[in-house]
XYZ file of C-alpha atoms in Angstrom:
460
model
C -67.886 -25.453 85.831
C -68.856 -25.988 82.225
C -71.427 -23.650 80.724
C -74.109 -26.356 80.723
C -73.520 -27.024 84.430
C -73.967 -23.336 85.272
C -77.256 -23.342 83.383
C -78.451 -26.447 85.211
C -77.547 -25.084 88.645
C -79.291 -21.779 87.825
C -82.448 -23.614 86.790
C -82.323 -25.578 90.051
C -82.044 -22.367 92.078
C -85.000 -20.804 90.269
C -87.078 -23.953 90.745
C -86.201 -24.097 94.432
C -87.073 -20.428 94.916
C -90.389 -20.881 93.121
C -91.246 -23.767 95.413
C -90.687 -21.591 98.508
C -94.265 -20.393 99.081
C -95.013 -16.958 100.500
C -96.249 -16.355 104.005
C -98.042 -13.029 103.605
C -97.759 -12.355 107.323
C -93.955 -12.371 107.025
C -92.276 -11.718 103.649
C -94.379 -11.213 100.506
C -91.328 -9.968 98.539
C -87.967 -11.690 98.168
C -84.692 -10.960 96.323
C -82.085 -13.714 95.999
C -78.651 -12.856 94.573
C -76.534 -15.800 93.382
C -72.919 -15.520 92.263
C -72.579 -17.641 89.135
C -68.951 -16.768 88.406
C -66.717 -13.667 88.717
C -68.651 -10.587 87.610
C -71.738 -12.630 86.743
C -74.776 -12.945 89.016
C -78.273 -14.348 88.937
C -80.895 -12.155 90.600
C -84.179 -13.863 91.443
C -87.014 -11.495 92.358
C -90.116 -13.186 93.741
C -93.279 -11.533 94.943
C -96.845 -12.355 95.773
C -99.219 -10.846 93.221
C -101.085 -9.013 95.964
C -98.193 -6.501 96.016
C -97.872 -5.429 92.382
C -98.490 -6.402 88.768
C -96.173 -7.264 85.876
C -96.037 -3.683 84.622
C -94.526 -2.684 87.981
C -91.484 -4.923 87.425
C -90.132 -2.536 84.823
C -90.657 0.445 87.151
C -88.887 -1.277 90.056
C -85.891 -2.377 87.984
C -85.531 1.045 86.365
C -85.451 2.694 89.802
C -82.996 0.038 91.016
C -80.612 0.774 88.149
C -80.883 4.503 88.759
C -79.999 4.052 92.451
C -77.127 1.678 91.599
C -75.730 4.104 89.030
C -75.810 6.958 91.582
C -73.997 4.874 94.210
C -71.286 3.755 91.748
C -70.729 7.398 90.804
C -70.590 8.475 94.474
C -73.922 10.261 94.238
C -76.500 10.218 96.970
C -79.403 7.881 96.246
C -82.628 9.845 96.310
C -86.108 8.626 97.132
C -88.443 8.790 94.131
C -91.078 11.506 94.462
C -94.287 10.202 92.893
C -97.988 9.582 93.434
C -98.895 6.904 96.008
C -100.873 3.757 95.140
C -103.579 4.778 97.625
C -104.527 7.570 95.182
C -105.657 4.868 92.739
C -107.532 3.000 95.494
C -109.385 6.199 96.382
C -110.272 6.687 92.697
C -111.692 3.138 92.498
C -113.823 3.732 95.590
C -115.316 6.867 94.040
C -116.734 5.012 91.008
C -120.520 4.819 90.639
C -121.438 1.302 91.825
C -125.031 1.583 90.530
C -123.840 2.273 86.986
C -121.371 -0.610 87.230
C -124.101 -3.002 88.329
C -126.430 -1.878 85.521
C -123.750 -2.300 82.849
C -122.536 -5.762 83.893
C -126.050 -7.034 84.534
C -126.987 -6.053 80.980
C -123.725 -7.353 79.519
C -124.227 -10.830 81.027
C -128.000 -10.968 80.566
C -129.279 -14.462 79.630
C -125.862 -16.030 80.151
C -126.653 -18.909 82.508
C -124.319 -21.761 81.477
C -120.653 -21.334 82.494
C -118.110 -22.006 79.742
C -116.029 -24.943 80.950
C -113.380 -26.158 78.513
C -114.514 -29.702 77.753
C -111.245 -30.944 76.228
C -109.973 -32.335 79.498
C -107.818 -35.406 79.661
C -107.997 -35.883 83.421
C -110.211 -34.952 86.320
C -110.918 -35.597 89.955
C -107.560 -34.585 91.426
C -106.281 -31.530 93.239
C -105.111 -29.143 90.518
C -102.218 -26.992 91.665
C -99.208 -27.731 89.464
C -98.947 -25.478 86.365
C -97.211 -26.574 83.182
C -96.467 -24.514 80.078
C -96.773 -25.166 76.358
C -95.460 -22.479 73.968
C -96.000 -21.522 70.338
C -94.486 -18.616 68.398
C -96.006 -16.563 65.592
C -92.982 -15.262 63.698
C -92.295 -11.665 62.683
C -93.549 -12.128 59.102
C -96.932 -13.360 60.387
C -97.169 -10.405 62.742
C -96.406 -8.003 59.872
C -99.225 -9.543 57.815
C -101.546 -9.164 60.786
C -100.545 -5.504 61.207
C -101.600 -4.808 57.601
C -104.943 -6.489 58.289
C -105.476 -4.390 61.451
C -104.757 -1.180 59.552
C -107.133 -2.059 56.730
C -110.082 -3.201 58.843
C -109.636 -0.936 61.895
C -109.246 -3.656 64.509
C -106.505 -4.496 67.014
C -104.293 -7.474 67.772
C -106.046 -7.865 71.130
C -109.407 -8.039 69.347
C -108.112 -10.789 67.071
C -106.678 -12.792 69.984
C -109.857 -12.550 72.053
C -112.090 -13.398 69.081
C -109.974 -16.422 68.152
C -110.149 -17.828 71.688
C -113.891 -17.187 71.834
C -114.483 -19.073 68.566
C -112.294 -21.940 69.759
C -114.332 -22.247 72.982
C -117.548 -22.194 70.947
C -116.333 -25.048 68.763
C -114.873 -27.134 71.577
C -118.066 -26.800 73.645
C -120.548 -26.821 70.725
C -122.244 -23.587 71.854
C -122.763 -20.133 70.344
C -122.312 -18.076 73.521
C -119.145 -18.230 75.638
C -117.525 -16.192 78.399
C -113.859 -16.255 79.362
C -111.560 -13.967 81.322
C -109.226 -11.240 80.130
C -106.868 -9.039 82.121
C -106.567 -5.288 81.752
C -103.695 -3.081 82.869
C -106.042 -0.962 85.033
C -103.951 2.134 84.346
C -106.503 4.004 82.255
C -107.669 6.087 85.232
C -107.183 9.835 84.820
C -104.443 10.072 87.460
C -101.308 12.031 86.688
C -98.193 9.831 86.790
C -100.150 6.571 87.096
C -97.752 4.861 84.664
C -94.950 5.214 87.260
C -96.820 3.893 90.303
C -95.962 0.432 91.653
C -98.989 -1.585 92.716
C -101.651 -4.071 91.709
C -103.623 -2.281 89.002
C -104.614 -5.213 86.800
C -108.143 -6.554 86.875
C -109.660 -9.699 85.402
C -112.949 -9.176 83.597
C -115.334 -11.469 81.692
C -115.441 -11.171 77.918
C -118.478 -12.516 76.083
C -118.214 -13.765 72.492
C -121.452 -14.687 70.720
C -122.080 -16.234 67.314
C -125.197 -15.436 65.302
C -126.487 -17.096 62.081
C -124.844 -15.612 58.987
C -122.278 -13.678 61.051
C -119.090 -12.836 59.127
C -115.680 -13.016 60.759
C -115.084 -9.262 60.392
C -118.492 -8.574 61.990
C -117.534 -10.702 64.995
C -114.212 -8.853 65.312
C -115.932 -5.465 65.203
C -118.508 -6.608 67.793
C -115.750 -7.683 70.195
C -113.936 -4.368 69.655
C -117.179 -2.467 70.248
C -117.759 -4.350 73.519
C -114.205 -3.643 74.692
C -114.637 0.080 74.090
C -118.104 0.244 75.682
C -116.942 -1.270 78.964
C -113.881 0.921 79.561
C -115.705 3.150 82.092
C -116.611 0.061 84.151
C -113.286 -1.821 84.099
C -112.535 -1.122 87.754
C -115.439 -3.341 88.867
C -114.179 -6.334 90.847
C -114.764 -9.812 89.451
C -116.534 -10.797 92.669
C -119.089 -8.041 92.139
C -119.518 -8.887 88.456
C -120.329 -12.475 89.427
C -123.002 -11.144 91.804
C -124.469 -9.031 88.986
C -124.710 -12.033 86.622
C -127.518 -14.593 86.416
C -125.253 -17.489 87.365
C -125.858 -19.464 90.527
C -123.862 -18.900 93.689
C -121.761 -22.041 93.168
C -121.271 -21.657 89.396
C -117.828 -20.738 88.080
C -117.918 -17.649 85.878
C -114.449 -18.081 84.326
C -112.592 -21.275 83.454
C -109.863 -19.773 81.259
C -108.284 -16.333 80.866
C -106.321 -14.563 78.139
C -103.489 -12.297 79.305
C -101.870 -9.955 76.773
C -98.503 -8.669 77.961
C -97.094 -5.731 76.033
C -94.648 -4.626 78.713
C -91.510 -6.757 78.073
C -88.575 -5.529 80.155
C -86.616 -2.941 78.181
C -83.158 -4.069 79.282
C -81.402 -1.607 76.955
C -82.831 1.385 78.815
C -81.508 -0.021 82.101
C -77.824 -0.070 81.167
C -77.183 3.574 81.903
C -73.532 4.548 82.311
C -72.773 2.057 85.086
C -71.026 -1.265 84.835
C -74.217 -3.160 85.664
C -75.760 -4.822 82.613
C -78.640 -7.254 82.099
C -77.590 -10.152 79.882
C -81.003 -11.804 79.765
C -84.296 -11.745 81.628
C -87.417 -13.856 81.993
C -90.600 -13.641 83.987
C -93.125 -16.241 85.110
C -96.523 -15.636 86.647
C -99.009 -18.134 88.037
C -102.800 -17.825 88.175
C -105.403 -20.005 89.901
C -107.359 -20.590 86.674
C -107.386 -24.009 84.998
C -105.962 -22.564 81.776
C -104.176 -19.249 81.158
C -103.278 -18.114 77.628
C -100.455 -15.633 78.021
C -99.515 -13.589 74.937
C -96.236 -11.640 74.883
C -95.978 -9.080 72.107
C -92.500 -8.228 70.825
C -91.031 -8.748 67.332
C -92.634 -12.198 67.411
C -95.874 -13.089 69.143
C -95.191 -15.626 71.894
C -98.228 -17.567 73.135
C -97.873 -19.621 76.334
C -100.596 -22.025 77.419
C -100.210 -22.410 81.180
C -102.356 -25.299 82.357
C -102.936 -27.561 85.336
C -101.328 -30.854 84.397
C -103.718 -32.679 86.718
C -106.553 -31.602 84.386
C -105.044 -31.524 80.891
C -102.699 -33.794 78.957
C -99.952 -32.216 76.840
C -101.379 -33.614 73.591
C -104.553 -31.626 74.293
C -102.481 -28.424 74.572
C -100.642 -29.259 71.332
C -103.914 -29.721 69.488
C -105.615 -26.744 71.141
C -102.708 -24.359 70.449
C -102.645 -25.426 66.801
C -106.354 -24.701 66.454
C -105.926 -21.317 68.170
C -103.159 -20.261 65.747
C -105.203 -21.537 62.781
C -108.275 -19.492 63.771
C -106.167 -16.333 64.170
C -104.726 -16.708 60.685
C -108.130 -17.603 59.224
C -109.784 -14.497 60.680
C -107.132 -12.277 59.120
C -107.260 -14.032 55.735
C -111.040 -14.356 55.372
C -112.773 -11.226 56.703
C -115.807 -11.778 54.448
C -116.389 -15.444 55.264
C -119.022 -16.638 57.686
C -117.770 -17.708 61.110
C -119.564 -21.048 60.668
C -117.261 -21.829 57.711
C -114.174 -22.091 59.920
C -112.904 -25.683 59.952
C -110.531 -26.480 62.790
C -109.596 -29.830 61.320
C -106.680 -29.860 58.868
C -106.329 -32.331 56.025
C -104.202 -34.754 58.053
C -106.631 -34.776 60.995
C -109.636 -35.001 58.659
C -108.124 -38.010 56.888
C -107.484 -39.659 60.255
C -111.092 -39.175 61.408
C -112.884 -39.999 58.141
C -110.674 -42.814 56.884
C -108.364 -44.235 59.553
C -110.923 -44.257 62.387
C -113.557 -45.799 60.094
C -111.505 -48.682 58.770
C -113.477 -51.899 58.996
C -110.679 -54.291 58.063
C -109.775 -55.832 61.411
C -107.933 -59.002 62.285
C -110.325 -61.375 64.081
C -109.516 -64.862 65.372
C -111.684 -67.073 63.158
C -111.371 -70.039 65.498
C -112.956 -68.226 68.465
C -116.462 -67.037 69.269
C -117.295 -63.569 70.517
C -117.982 -64.747 74.065
C -114.595 -66.530 74.148
C -112.730 -63.404 73.049
C -114.695 -61.432 75.650
C -113.668 -63.893 78.394
C -110.004 -63.324 77.462
C -110.502 -59.587 77.957
C -112.088 -60.225 81.357
C -108.912 -61.993 82.464
C -106.683 -59.181 81.105
C -108.544 -56.094 82.355
C -111.273 -57.196 84.823
C -111.714 -53.768 86.466
C -111.791 -51.628 83.295
C -115.099 -50.193 82.097
C -116.759 -52.440 79.493
C -120.151 -50.744 79.137
C -121.677 -47.336 79.739
C -125.420 -47.221 79.301
C -128.908 -46.719 80.642
C -130.549 -48.970 83.201
C -132.179 -48.899 86.597
C -131.298 -52.423 87.608
C -127.645 -53.345 87.165
C -124.463 -51.697 88.319
C -123.873 -48.590 90.364
C -125.768 -45.412 89.561
C -123.521 -42.282 89.825
C -125.056 -39.133 91.192
C -126.653 -36.616 88.812
C -126.628 -38.992 85.832
C -128.582 -41.953 84.485
C -125.486 -43.629 83.076
C -124.365 -46.942 84.544
C -120.738 -48.045 84.350
C -120.163 -51.831 84.159
C -116.696 -53.387 84.372
C -115.623 -56.424 82.343
C -115.710 -58.536 85.480
C -119.219 -57.377 86.445
C -120.566 -57.840 82.913
C -119.097 -61.355 82.798
C -120.643 -62.218 86.189
C -124.106 -61.037 85.120
C -123.857 -62.880 81.768
C -122.733 -66.110 83.466
C -125.683 -65.980 85.885
C -128.156 -65.544 83.041
C -126.440 -68.227 80.922
C -126.903 -70.709 83.786
C -130.647 -69.931 83.843
C -130.885 -70.327 80.048
C -129.232 -73.753 80.153
C -131.745 -74.818 82.802
C -134.426 -73.705 80.326
C -132.949 -76.175 77.769
C -131.153 -73.610 75.632
C -128.451 -75.498 73.696
C -126.536 -75.284 70.425
C -128.496 -73.457 67.678
C -131.459 -72.720 69.960
C -133.051 -69.407 68.987
C -133.603 -67.030 71.904
C -135.622 -63.873 71.299
C -134.437 -60.560 72.772
C -137.104 -57.876 73.281
C -135.177 -55.023 74.913
C -134.279 -51.422 74.219
C -130.620 -50.498 73.708
C -129.456 -50.993 77.289
C -127.038 -52.739 79.639
C -129.566 -55.590 79.988
C -129.618 -56.156 76.232
C -125.840 -56.674 76.125
C -125.928 -58.953 79.175
C -128.683 -60.993 77.508
C -126.847 -61.332 74.197
C -123.612 -62.385 75.913
C -125.503 -64.901 78.090
C -127.179 -66.475 75.045
C -123.793 -66.891 73.329
C -122.297 -68.409 76.487
C -125.146 -70.961 76.582
C -124.420 -71.910 72.911
C -127.694 -70.367 71.759
C -128.453 -67.898 68.952
C -129.835 -64.479 69.868
C -132.666 -63.029 67.776
C -133.369 -59.286 68.226
C -137.104 -58.580 68.153
């Protein structure tokens, strides 16, 4: 086959394997070996996350290459002698639960409104299909960031977390946000923990607050200070942390998470002296969160926005990722500026909002009245929403809101009924009809009815 055909068939195999869900009672780990052509194979390794984390992939592959090399060279494969994962579990169980509760209760004190990303394009459907959108911060940008970190004693992780926190604040118009972050979980004082295969990672809440007059460098240092202060309590489960918070039982603590991956597979170290070589590698993980920001740190900084396509449109991810990259660069360039000075809108977007969206020059059919143009819309889109407003009389009242949604067809029906009454009251051409109503659905129905009866409405 041609090279492009091999690539297509490989992608199909990977997609098919990914669609084969795990039955944890049978096989939570699966290896599929596909012969692409002579001396070239595709190995697909799939596992449920309950078994091990991303860091463990490198350990497993390194041990696999060692065993393969020994077999090729007629050496006996030996079982690795190392600490068991249960040693880590025992360490977690020995942690002081009272101190954990005290810390997280204090950390989340007065946080009562979950941070839900409001920039959603869709809603109301089952969200279970992830989609990715990627951006890359090139090597020269990373080098500039490294100089900033050295000068101001902060870390790349601090910058990433702070940027996402500021973005959530701006998108939700609040000063206090909480989102998730994952930790490697391998900071426990256990000898050889870096070589143990297992699920060490933990997802924890990170709180980013904005205060009046706060400078960007002050926010960065506050986030770094919080990260350092919570290290002794990082083994606390997210379920327990939710219990320690002041949120309600049904409230969602985390809507989005930031995952920083600094363990790319070192394929060079796996070559050994055998004939088995890795030409390329890739890894994909899936979380149950609505939005996962996955950052891979190598020469470049790769940022992947993994989102539920049932909830977000791609244009939202394009805009959101651009704002995220802008805030990162701004924080590094303007350490003395106030956080409130950050403008997410670029010149092009600002021009669109201030000028294009506010243009008043519109083509209007001079030979038609407003009610006639409205009737044409009723015929085109009868079931689309025409009005959203306040009332206790017309329309259907959704739960937990005072807003009423009126379709074009319903608005036209109500206006026609009222117009019939007005004509019976002798309203005709150029008859003034007073309207004494607040801004409401009824006011619009009344105005449209007066126009339909050939009268003139007079707001009072």
